[in-house]
Amino acid sequence: QVQLVESGGGLVQAGGSLRLSCAASRSIFSVNAMGWYRQAPGKQREWVATITSGGSTRYADSVKGRFTISTHNAENTLYLQMNMLKPEDTAVYYCTMYDAYDRNYWGQGTQVTVSS
């Protein structure tokens, strides 16, 4: 079992930046992939970004060029750097992991609110 704990959310004005962190309870060195999803009020959870074990990254079109996903393997941490934030980025952000056996784990989420 793996525990994922997100942090770094908060209230920011449009155009500002936040960096989300997701700390894993064990090594992330051998996982298949990690990613971020978000869920806005009244909407379904949507995919934001993914990073694979090989370091490949993919982004949703809505965040491409503004968000950057990365990992720090030595610290067992996943990051999401969010720049040029927009009110429509307001959501609860969740990190997720697919381990070496493709078992899927989720964090509890962190709230990001962008004011206009």
Tab-separated table of N, CA, C and O in Angstrom:
chain	number	residue	atom	x	y	z
A	1	GLN	N	0.840	-1.192	0.000
A	1	GLN	CA	0.000	0.000	0.000
A	1	GLN	C	0.877	1.244	0.000
A	1	GLN	O	1.910	1.283	0.667
A	2	VAL	N	0.459	2.231	-0.760
A	2	VAL	CA	1.196	3.484	-0.845
A	2	VAL	C	0.279	4.616	-0.432
A	2	VAL	O	-0.889	4.654	-0.823
A	3	GLN	N	0.786	5.517	0.354
A	3	GLN	CA	0.043	6.727	0.699
A	3	GLN	C	0.620	7.904	-0.062
A	3	GLN	O	1.848	8.070	-0.142
A	4	LEU	N	-0.277	8.709	-0.614
A	4	LEU	CA	0.111	9.915	-1.338
A	4	LEU	C	-0.521	11.106	-0.628
A	4	LEU	O	-1.734	11.103	-0.374
A	5	VAL	N	0.286	12.113	-0.321
A	5	VAL	CA	-0.201	13.284	0.403
A	5	VAL	C	0.138	14.540	-0.391
A	5	VAL	O	1.324	14.875	-0.548
A	6	GLU	N	-0.903	15.222	-0.862
A	6	GLU	CA	-0.709	16.462	-1.606
A	6	GLU	C	-0.615	17.659	-0.664
A	6	GLU	O	-1.196	17.642	0.433
A	7	SER	N	0.085	18.675	-1.127
A	7	SER	CA	0.164	19.939	-0.396
A	7	SER	C	0.489	21.044	-1.391
A	7	SER	O	0.817	20.771	-2.553
A	8	GLY	N	0.378	22.276	-0.921
A	8	GLY	CA	0.761	23.414	-1.757
A	8	GLY	C	-0.392	24.170	-2.361
A	8	GLY	O	-0.184	25.201	-3.014
A	9	GLY	N	-1.611	23.674	-2.178
A	9	GLY	CA	-2.756	24.396	-2.700
A	9	GLY	C	-3.007	25.669	-1.919
A	9	GLY	O	-2.385	25.921	-0.879
A	10	GLY	N	-3.915	26.474	-2.433
A	10	GLY	CA	-4.249	27.720	-1.748
A	10	GLY	C	-5.003	28.655	-2.650
A	10	GLY	O	-5.508	28.258	-3.702
A	11	LEU	N	-5.080	29.906	-2.210
A	11	LEU	CA	-5.782	30.958	-2.941
A	11	LEU	C	-4.747	31.852	-3.623
A	11	LEU	O	-3.795	32.309	-2.979
A	12	VAL	N	-4.936	32.087	-4.905
A	12	VAL	CA	-3.995	32.914	-5.659
A	12	VAL	C	-4.780	33.740	-6.667
A	12	VAL	O	-5.853	33.317	-7.121
A	13	GLN	N	-4.253	34.893	-7.005
A	13	GLN	CA	-4.900	35.728	-8.015
A	13	GLN	C	-4.578	35.213	-9.413
A	13	GLN	O	-3.539	34.562	-9.633
A	14	ALA	N	-5.469	35.522	-10.336
A	14	ALA	CA	-5.225	35.154	-11.733
A	14	ALA	C	-3.887	35.712	-12.194
A	14	ALA	O	-3.527	36.845	-11.865
A	15	GLY	N	-3.147	34.876	-12.919
A	15	GLY	CA	-1.816	35.250	-13.366
A	15	GLY	C	-0.710	34.817	-12.420
A	15	GLY	O	0.470	34.883	-12.774
A	16	GLY	N	-1.092	34.372	-11.249
A	16	GLY	CA	-0.109	33.950	-10.260
A	16	GLY	C	0.338	32.513	-10.454
A	16	GLY	O	-0.020	31.850	-11.429
A	17	SER	N	1.137	32.055	-9.486
A	17	SER	CA	1.728	30.718	-9.562
A	17	SER	C	1.553	29.968	-8.250
A	17	SER	O	1.473	30.582	-7.174
A	18	LEU	N	1.516	28.668	-8.351
A	18	LEU	CA	1.540	27.776	-7.200
A	18	LEU	C	2.344	26.536	-7.582
A	18	LEU	O	2.385	26.164	-8.765
A	19	ARG	N	2.948	25.906	-6.591
A	19	ARG	CA	3.595	24.615	-6.823
A	19	ARG	C	2.973	23.591	-5.892
A	19	ARG	O	3.051	23.725	-4.666
A	20	LEU	N	2.372	22.580	-6.483
A	20	LEU	CA	1.802	21.487	-5.714
A	20	LEU	C	2.845	20.390	-5.521
A	20	LEU	O	3.667	20.141	-6.406
A	21	SER	N	2.774	19.763	-4.370
A	21	SER	CA	3.651	18.636	-4.068
A	21	SER	C	2.808	17.418	-3.728
A	21	SER	O	1.705	17.548	-3.200
A	22	CYS	N	3.344	16.255	-4.019
A	22	CYS	CA	2.694	14.996	-3.659
A	22	CYS	C	3.774	14.079	-3.111
A	22	CYS	O	4.633	13.603	-3.864
A	23	ALA	N	3.734	13.872	-1.812
A	23	ALA	CA	4.733	13.048	-1.150
A	23	ALA	C	4.244	11.610	-1.051
A	23	ALA	O	3.144	11.361	-0.540
A	24	ALA	N	5.060	10.686	-1.536
A	24	ALA	CA	4.726	9.263	-1.486
A	24	ALA	C	5.369	8.619	-0.262
A	24	ALA	O	6.457	9.020	0.156
A	25	SER	N	4.697	7.599	0.260
A	25	SER	CA	5.177	6.944	1.480
A	25	SER	C	6.303	5.949	1.209
A	25	SER	O	6.866	5.392	2.150
A	26	ARG	N	6.589	5.711	-0.060
A	26	ARG	CA	7.714	4.859	-0.401
A	26	ARG	C	8.351	5.331	-1.701
A	26	ARG	O	7.848	6.250	-2.330
A	27	SER	N	9.387	4.661	-2.110
A	27	SER	CA	10.136	5.088	-3.280
A	27	SER	C	9.264	5.142	-4.530
A	27	SER	O	8.435	4.273	-4.767
A	28	ILE	N	9.479	6.184	-5.323
A	28	ILE	CA	8.778	6.305	-6.598
A	28	ILE	C	9.707	5.994	-7.766
A	28	ILE	O	9.346	6.169	-8.916
A	29	PHE	N	10.888	5.493	-7.457
A	29	PHE	CA	11.889	5.281	-8.500
A	29	PHE	C	11.421	4.295	-9.561
A	29	PHE	O	11.682	4.471	-10.736
A	30	SER	N	10.684	3.242	-9.151
A	30	SER	CA	10.341	2.180	-10.089
A	30	SER	C	8.878	2.195	-10.522
A	30	SER	O	8.412	1.242	-11.132
A	31	VAL	N	8.167	3.270	-10.211
A	31	VAL	CA	6.750	3.303	-10.605
A	31	VAL	C	6.645	3.471	-12.117
A	31	VAL	O	7.566	3.988	-12.766
A	32	ASN	N	5.513	3.051	-12.661
A	32	ASN	CA	5.305	3.186	-14.102
A	32	ASN	C	5.009	4.622	-14.500
A	32	ASN	O	5.506	5.127	-15.507
A	33	ALA	N	4.184	5.286	-13.700
A	33	ALA	CA	3.825	6.660	-14.024
A	33	ALA	C	3.180	7.328	-12.821
A	33	ALA	O	2.658	6.653	-11.926
A	34	MET	N	3.260	8.639	-12.813
A	34	MET	CA	2.544	9.447	-11.826
A	34	MET	C	1.872	10.593	-12.556
A	34	MET	O	2.284	10.965	-13.667
A	35	GLY	N	0.839	11.118	-11.928
A	35	GLY	CA	0.131	12.187	-12.619
A	35	GLY	C	-0.702	13.030	-11.685
A	35	GLY	O	-0.774	12.789	-10.478
A	36	TRP	N	-1.311	14.040	-12.302
A	36	TRP	CA	-2.216	14.948	-11.601
A	36	TRP	C	-3.560	14.976	-12.321
A	36	TRP	O	-3.619	14.994	-13.558
A	37	TYR	N	-4.608	14.979	-11.527
A	37	TYR	CA	-5.960	15.176	-12.006
A	37	TYR	C	-6.549	16.336	-11.213
A	37	TYR	O	-6.015	16.724	-10.166
A	38	ARG	N	-7.666	16.850	-11.677
A	38	ARG	CA	-8.368	17.887	-10.933
A	38	ARG	C	-9.866	17.728	-11.106
A	38	ARG	O	-10.335	17.175	-12.099
A	39	GLN	N	-10.591	18.246	-10.108
A	39	GLN	CA	-12.042	18.184	-10.151
A	39	GLN	C	-12.600	19.513	-9.673
A	39	GLN	O	-12.400	19.894	-8.509
A	40	ALA	N	-13.271	20.201	-10.585
A	40	ALA	CA	-13.925	21.464	-10.246
A	40	ALA	C	-15.322	21.176	-9.723
A	40	ALA	O	-15.901	20.119	-10.023
A	41	PRO	N	-15.900	22.104	-8.960
A	41	PRO	CA	-17.249	21.890	-8.419
A	41	PRO	C	-18.251	21.598	-9.535
A	41	PRO	O	-18.316	22.315	-10.527
A	42	GLY	N	-19.016	20.533	-9.353
A	42	GLY	CA	-20.044	20.185	-10.316
A	42	GLY	C	-19.546	19.548	-11.591
A	42	GLY	O	-20.334	19.316	-12.516
A	43	LYS	N	-18.255	19.269	-11.659
A	43	LYS	CA	-17.690	18.682	-12.878
A	43	LYS	C	-17.019	17.354	-12.569
A	43	LYS	O	-16.704	17.045	-11.417
A	44	GLN	N	-16.802	16.587	-13.619
A	44	GLN	CA	-16.099	15.309	-13.449
A	44	GLN	C	-14.604	15.549	-13.271
A	44	GLN	O	-14.060	16.576	-13.698
A	45	ARG	N	-13.955	14.593	-12.642
A	45	ARG	CA	-12.508	14.667	-12.496
A	45	ARG	C	-11.869	14.598	-13.878
A	45	ARG	O	-12.255	13.778	-14.706
A	46	GLU	N	-10.877	15.462	-14.112
A	46	GLU	CA	-10.226	15.477	-15.418
A	46	GLU	C	-8.719	15.347	-15.262
A	46	GLU	O	-8.127	15.822	-14.288
A	47	TRP	N	-8.125	14.730	-16.246
A	47	TRP	CA	-6.687	14.530	-16.273
A	47	TRP	C	-5.983	15.861	-16.567
A	47	TRP	O	-6.437	16.650	-17.391
A	48	VAL	N	-4.837	16.080	-15.888
A	48	VAL	CA	-4.068	17.311	-16.066
A	48	VAL	C	-2.712	17.028	-16.704
A	48	VAL	O	-2.341	17.651	-17.693
A	49	ALA	N	-1.968	16.089	-16.103
A	49	ALA	CA	-0.610	15.839	-16.596
A	49	ALA	C	-0.128	14.482	-16.101
A	49	ALA	O	-0.593	13.988	-15.073
A	50	THR	N	0.812	13.914	-16.855
A	50	THR	CA	1.404	12.626	-16.516
A	50	THR	C	2.908	12.676	-16.750
A	50	THR	O	3.374	13.342	-17.682
A	51	ILE	N	3.640	11.960	-15.893
A	51	ILE	CA	5.068	11.758	-16.107
A	51	ILE	C	5.354	10.273	-15.952
A	51	ILE	O	4.880	9.644	-14.999
A	52	THR	N	6.095	9.698	-16.906
A	52	THR	CA	6.392	8.274	-16.862
A	52	THR	C	7.728	8.023	-16.172
A	52	THR	O	8.483	8.948	-15.874
A	53	SER	N	8.013	6.746	-15.963
A	53	SER	CA	9.277	6.376	-15.324
A	53	SER	C	10.472	6.813	-16.152
A	53	SER	O	11.547	7.063	-15.622
A	54	GLY	N	10.267	6.934	-17.460
A	54	GLY	CA	11.345	7.369	-18.334
A	54	GLY	C	11.482	8.867	-18.421
A	54	GLY	O	12.367	9.374	-19.128
A	55	GLY	N	10.602	9.572	-17.740
A	55	GLY	CA	10.671	11.032	-17.733
A	55	GLY	C	9.830	11.708	-18.794
A	55	GLY	O	9.835	12.943	-18.895
A	56	SER	N	9.102	10.937	-19.586
A	56	SER	CA	8.231	11.550	-20.597
A	56	SER	C	7.051	12.234	-19.916
A	56	SER	O	6.508	11.713	-18.936
A	57	THR	N	6.663	13.362	-20.454
A	57	THR	CA	5.560	14.120	-19.878
A	57	THR	C	4.488	14.386	-20.930
A	57	THR	O	4.781	14.503	-22.125
A	58	ARG	N	3.266	14.455	-20.451
A	58	ARG	CA	2.130	14.821	-21.306
A	58	ARG	C	1.231	15.743	-20.508
A	58	ARG	O	1.136	15.616	-19.284
A	59	TYR	N	0.576	16.634	-21.224
A	59	TYR	CA	-0.290	17.617	-20.584
A	59	TYR	C	-1.622	17.741	-21.312
A	59	TYR	O	-1.693	17.597	-22.541
A	60	ALA	N	-2.648	18.047	-20.540
A	60	ALA	CA	-3.920	18.405	-21.139
A	60	ALA	C	-3.733	19.714	-21.901
A	60	ALA	O	-2.938	20.578	-21.499
A	61	ASP	N	-4.473	19.865	-22.975
A	61	ASP	CA	-4.341	21.081	-23.783
A	61	ASP	C	-4.608	22.340	-22.956
A	61	ASP	O	-4.006	23.388	-23.203
A	62	SER	N	-5.499	22.228	-21.998
A	62	SER	CA	-5.895	23.394	-21.207
A	62	SER	C	-4.767	23.927	-20.327
A	62	SER	O	-4.838	25.074	-19.866
A	63	VAL	N	-3.745	23.117	-20.065
A	63	VAL	CA	-2.656	23.561	-19.179
A	63	VAL	C	-1.305	23.579	-19.861
A	63	VAL	O	-0.314	24.042	-19.280
A	64	LYS	N	-1.252	23.103	-21.089
A	64	LYS	CA	0.015	23.016	-21.813
A	64	LYS	C	0.654	24.398	-21.932
A	64	LYS	O	-0.021	25.379	-22.273
A	65	GLY	N	1.936	24.471	-21.617
A	65	GLY	CA	2.656	25.733	-21.676
A	65	GLY	C	2.588	26.543	-20.397
A	65	GLY	O	3.322	27.519	-20.238
A	66	ARG	N	1.709	26.130	-19.480
A	66	ARG	CA	1.568	26.849	-18.202
A	66	ARG	C	1.965	25.986	-17.008
A	66	ARG	O	2.472	26.512	-16.020
A	67	PHE	N	1.708	24.685	-17.093
A	67	PHE	CA	1.991	23.767	-15.988
A	67	PHE	C	3.177	22.889	-16.353
A	67	PHE	O	3.383	22.537	-17.520
A	68	THR	N	3.944	22.504	-15.328
A	68	THR	CA	5.070	21.600	-15.522
A	68	THR	C	5.038	20.523	-14.450
A	68	THR	O	5.012	20.833	-13.256
A	69	ILE	N	5.048	19.271	-14.886
A	69	ILE	CA	5.073	18.140	-13.956
A	69	ILE	C	6.504	17.631	-13.848
A	69	ILE	O	7.251	17.597	-14.832
A	70	SER	N	6.894	17.250	-12.628
A	70	SER	CA	8.246	16.751	-12.423
A	70	SER	C	8.272	15.871	-11.186
A	70	SER	O	7.324	15.865	-10.403
A	71	THR	N	9.362	15.140	-11.032
A	71	THR	CA	9.547	14.307	-9.847
A	71	THR	C	10.916	14.545	-9.251
A	71	THR	O	11.851	14.962	-9.946
A	72	HIS	N	11.017	14.283	-7.964
A	72	HIS	CA	12.291	14.286	-7.261
A	72	HIS	C	12.386	12.912	-6.616
A	72	HIS	O	11.837	12.693	-5.523
A	73	ASN	N	13.034	11.985	-7.310
A	73	ASN	CA	13.022	10.597	-6.850
A	73	ASN	C	13.633	10.442	-5.461
A	73	ASN	O	13.145	9.658	-4.645
A	74	ALA	N	14.683	11.174	-5.183
A	74	ALA	CA	15.343	11.025	-3.882
A	74	ALA	C	14.429	11.441	-2.737
A	74	ALA	O	14.597	10.979	-1.604
A	75	GLU	N	13.482	12.330	-3.034
A	75	GLU	CA	12.546	12.786	-2.005
A	75	GLU	C	11.182	12.123	-2.129
A	75	GLU	O	10.260	12.473	-1.393
A	76	ASN	N	11.048	11.188	-3.093
A	76	ASN	CA	9.775	10.475	-3.306
A	76	ASN	C	8.623	11.459	-3.486
A	76	ASN	O	7.541	11.267	-2.912
A	77	THR	N	8.857	12.490	-4.260
A	77	THR	CA	7.876	13.559	-4.387
A	77	THR	C	7.589	13.882	-5.852
A	77	THR	O	8.505	13.924	-6.677
A	78	LEU	N	6.322	14.097	-6.126
A	78	LEU	CA	5.831	14.554	-7.419
A	78	LEU	C	5.454	16.017	-7.284
A	78	LEU	O	4.903	16.411	-6.251
A	79	TYR	N	5.754	16.809	-8.303
A	79	TYR	CA	5.430	18.227	-8.271
A	79	TYR	C	4.561	18.621	-9.464
A	79	TYR	O	4.569	17.982	-10.506
A	80	LEU	N	3.848	19.707	-9.277
A	80	LEU	CA	3.150	20.355	-10.382
A	80	LEU	C	3.350	21.857	-10.219
A	80	LEU	O	2.778	22.453	-9.311
A	81	GLN	N	4.189	22.421	-11.072
A	81	GLN	CA	4.389	23.857	-11.077
A	81	GLN	C	3.322	24.473	-11.970
A	81	GLN	O	3.210	24.121	-13.149
A	82	MET	N	2.535	25.368	-11.400
A	82	MET	CA	1.428	25.974	-12.135
A	82	MET	C	1.672	27.472	-12.249
A	82	MET	O	1.731	28.173	-11.231
A	83	ASN	N	1.837	27.930	-13.457
A	83	ASN	CA	2.057	29.347	-13.733
A	83	ASN	C	0.900	29.916	-14.534
A	83	ASN	O	0.117	29.172	-15.122
A	84	MET	N	0.819	31.226	-14.563
A	84	MET	CA	-0.230	31.927	-15.327
A	84	MET	C	-1.596	31.328	-15.028
A	84	MET	O	-2.374	31.007	-15.935
A	85	LEU	N	-1.900	31.185	-13.757
A	85	LEU	CA	-3.139	30.548	-13.347
A	85	LEU	C	-4.353	31.367	-13.763
A	85	LEU	O	-4.310	32.618	-13.794
A	86	LYS	N	-5.421	30.637	-14.084
A	86	LYS	CA	-6.673	31.234	-14.520
A	86	LYS	C	-7.786	30.811	-13.570
A	86	LYS	O	-7.677	29.751	-12.936
A	87	PRO	N	-8.857	31.596	-13.481
A	87	PRO	CA	-9.980	31.185	-12.614
A	87	PRO	C	-10.492	29.785	-12.954
A	87	PRO	O	-10.903	29.052	-12.051
A	88	GLU	N	-10.426	29.403	-14.207
A	88	GLU	CA	-10.918	28.072	-14.590
A	88	GLU	C	-9.994	26.944	-14.130
A	88	GLU	O	-10.323	25.768	-14.297
A	89	ASP	N	-8.858	27.276	-13.564
A	89	ASP	CA	-7.986	26.260	-12.966
A	89	ASP	C	-8.425	25.907	-11.544
A	89	ASP	O	-7.868	24.980	-10.938
A	90	THR	N	-9.406	26.634	-11.030
A	90	THR	CA	-9.905	26.357	-9.686
A	90	THR	C	-10.475	24.947	-9.605
A	90	THR	O	-11.344	24.577	-10.398
A	91	ALA	N	-9.965	24.165	-8.662
A	91	ALA	CA	-10.376	22.771	-8.528
A	91	ALA	C	-9.646	22.153	-7.342
A	91	ALA	O	-8.715	22.748	-6.791
A	92	VAL	N	-10.087	20.953	-6.995
A	92	VAL	CA	-9.297	20.118	-6.095
A	92	VAL	C	-8.349	19.301	-6.975
A	92	VAL	O	-8.785	18.664	-7.937
A	93	TYR	N	-7.066	19.361	-6.657
A	93	TYR	CA	-6.048	18.664	-7.433
A	93	TYR	C	-5.622	17.392	-6.704
A	93	TYR	O	-5.320	17.436	-5.503
A	94	TYR	N	-5.602	16.303	-7.456
A	94	TYR	CA	-5.258	15.000	-6.913
A	94	TYR	C	-4.023	14.436	-7.608
A	94	TYR	O	-3.899	14.547	-8.838
A	95	CYS	N	-3.144	13.830	-6.842
A	95	CYS	CA	-2.047	13.108	-7.486
A	95	CYS	C	-2.395	11.624	-7.515
A	95	CYS	O	-3.172	11.123	-6.701
A	96	THR	N	-1.815	10.957	-8.474
A	96	THR	CA	-2.076	9.535	-8.663
A	96	THR	C	-0.790	8.830	-9.061
A	96	THR	O	0.118	9.438	-9.625
A	97	MET	N	-0.717	7.559	-8.741
A	97	MET	CA	0.461	6.750	-9.048
A	97	MET	C	0.028	5.414	-9.629
A	97	MET	O	-0.939	4.817	-9.163
A	98	TYR	N	0.724	4.970	-10.656
A	98	TYR	CA	0.614	3.601	-11.153
A	98	TYR	C	1.955	2.945	-10.850
A	98	TYR	O	2.975	3.309	-11.442
A	99	ASP	N	1.944	1.977	-9.921
A	99	ASP	CA	3.216	1.410	-9.511
A	99	ASP	C	3.728	0.418	-10.555
A	99	ASP	O	3.175	0.316	-11.652
A	100	ALA	N	4.783	-0.313	-10.219
A	100	ALA	CA	5.411	-1.217	-11.176
A	100	ALA	C	4.477	-2.342	-11.619
A	100	ALA	O	4.716	-2.975	-12.652
A	101	TYR	N	3.426	-2.586	-10.844
A	101	TYR	CA	2.443	-3.620	-11.179
A	101	TYR	C	1.144	-3.008	-11.695
A	101	TYR	O	0.124	-3.676	-11.778
A	102	ASP	N	1.200	-1.694	-12.002
A	102	ASP	CA	0.049	-0.941	-12.486
A	102	ASP	C	-1.077	-0.853	-11.463
A	102	ASP	O	-2.242	-0.647	-11.824
A	103	ARG	N	-0.753	-1.031	-10.196
A	103	ARG	CA	-1.748	-0.752	-9.165
A	103	ARG	C	-1.859	0.757	-9.033
A	103	ARG	O	-0.868	1.481	-9.087
A	104	ASN	N	-3.066	1.235	-8.837
A	104	ASN	CA	-3.351	2.662	-8.881
A	104	ASN	C	-3.637	3.192	-7.490
A	104	ASN	O	-4.427	2.589	-6.749
A	105	TYR	N	-3.007	4.297	-7.153
A	105	TYR	CA	-3.202	4.938	-5.854
A	105	TYR	C	-3.531	6.412	-6.065
A	105	TYR	O	-3.074	7.026	-7.043
A	106	TRP	N	-4.289	6.980	-5.109
A	106	TRP	CA	-4.699	8.380	-5.179
A	106	TRP	C	-4.426	9.070	-3.851
A	106	TRP	O	-4.530	8.457	-2.790
A	107	GLY	N	-4.126	10.351	-3.944
A	107	GLY	CA	-4.052	11.171	-2.750
A	107	GLY	C	-5.422	11.712	-2.397
A	107	GLY	O	-6.417	11.450	-3.080
A	108	GLN	N	-5.463	12.501	-1.312
A	108	GLN	CA	-6.745	12.999	-0.815
A	108	GLN	C	-7.139	14.329	-1.444
A	108	GLN	O	-8.281	14.774	-1.291
A	109	GLY	N	-6.201	14.959	-2.157
A	109	GLY	CA	-6.504	16.193	-2.862
A	109	GLY	C	-6.087	17.440	-2.113
A	109	GLY	O	-6.019	17.447	-0.884
A	110	THR	N	-5.824	18.495	-2.880
A	110	THR	CA	-5.524	19.799	-2.313
A	110	THR	C	-6.257	20.854	-3.133
A	110	THR	O	-6.294	20.783	-4.358
A	111	GLN	N	-6.858	21.816	-2.431
A	111	GLN	CA	-7.708	22.809	-3.093
A	111	GLN	C	-6.855	23.933	-3.691
A	111	GLN	O	-5.984	24.497	-3.010
A	112	VAL	N	-7.144	24.250	-4.928
A	112	VAL	CA	-6.545	25.411	-5.585
A	112	VAL	C	-7.683	26.343	-6.000
A	112	VAL	O	-8.614	25.918	-6.683
A	113	THR	N	-7.607	27.581	-5.549
A	113	THR	CA	-8.619	28.575	-5.894
A	113	THR	C	-7.939	29.768	-6.544
A	113	THR	O	-7.018	30.354	-5.954
A	114	VAL	N	-8.377	30.121	-7.745
A	114	VAL	CA	-7.802	31.243	-8.475
A	114	VAL	C	-8.869	32.321	-8.599
A	114	VAL	O	-9.926	32.100	-9.186
A	115	SER	N	-8.572	33.468	-8.027
A	115	SER	CA	-9.534	34.568	-8.060
A	115	SER	C	-9.270	35.463	-9.275
A	115	SER	O	-8.136	35.637	-9.701
A	116	SER	N	-10.332	36.037	-9.774
A	116	SER	CA	-10.204	36.899	-10.974
A	116	SER	C	-9.926	38.342	-10.598
A	116	SER	O	-9.985	38.722	-9.431
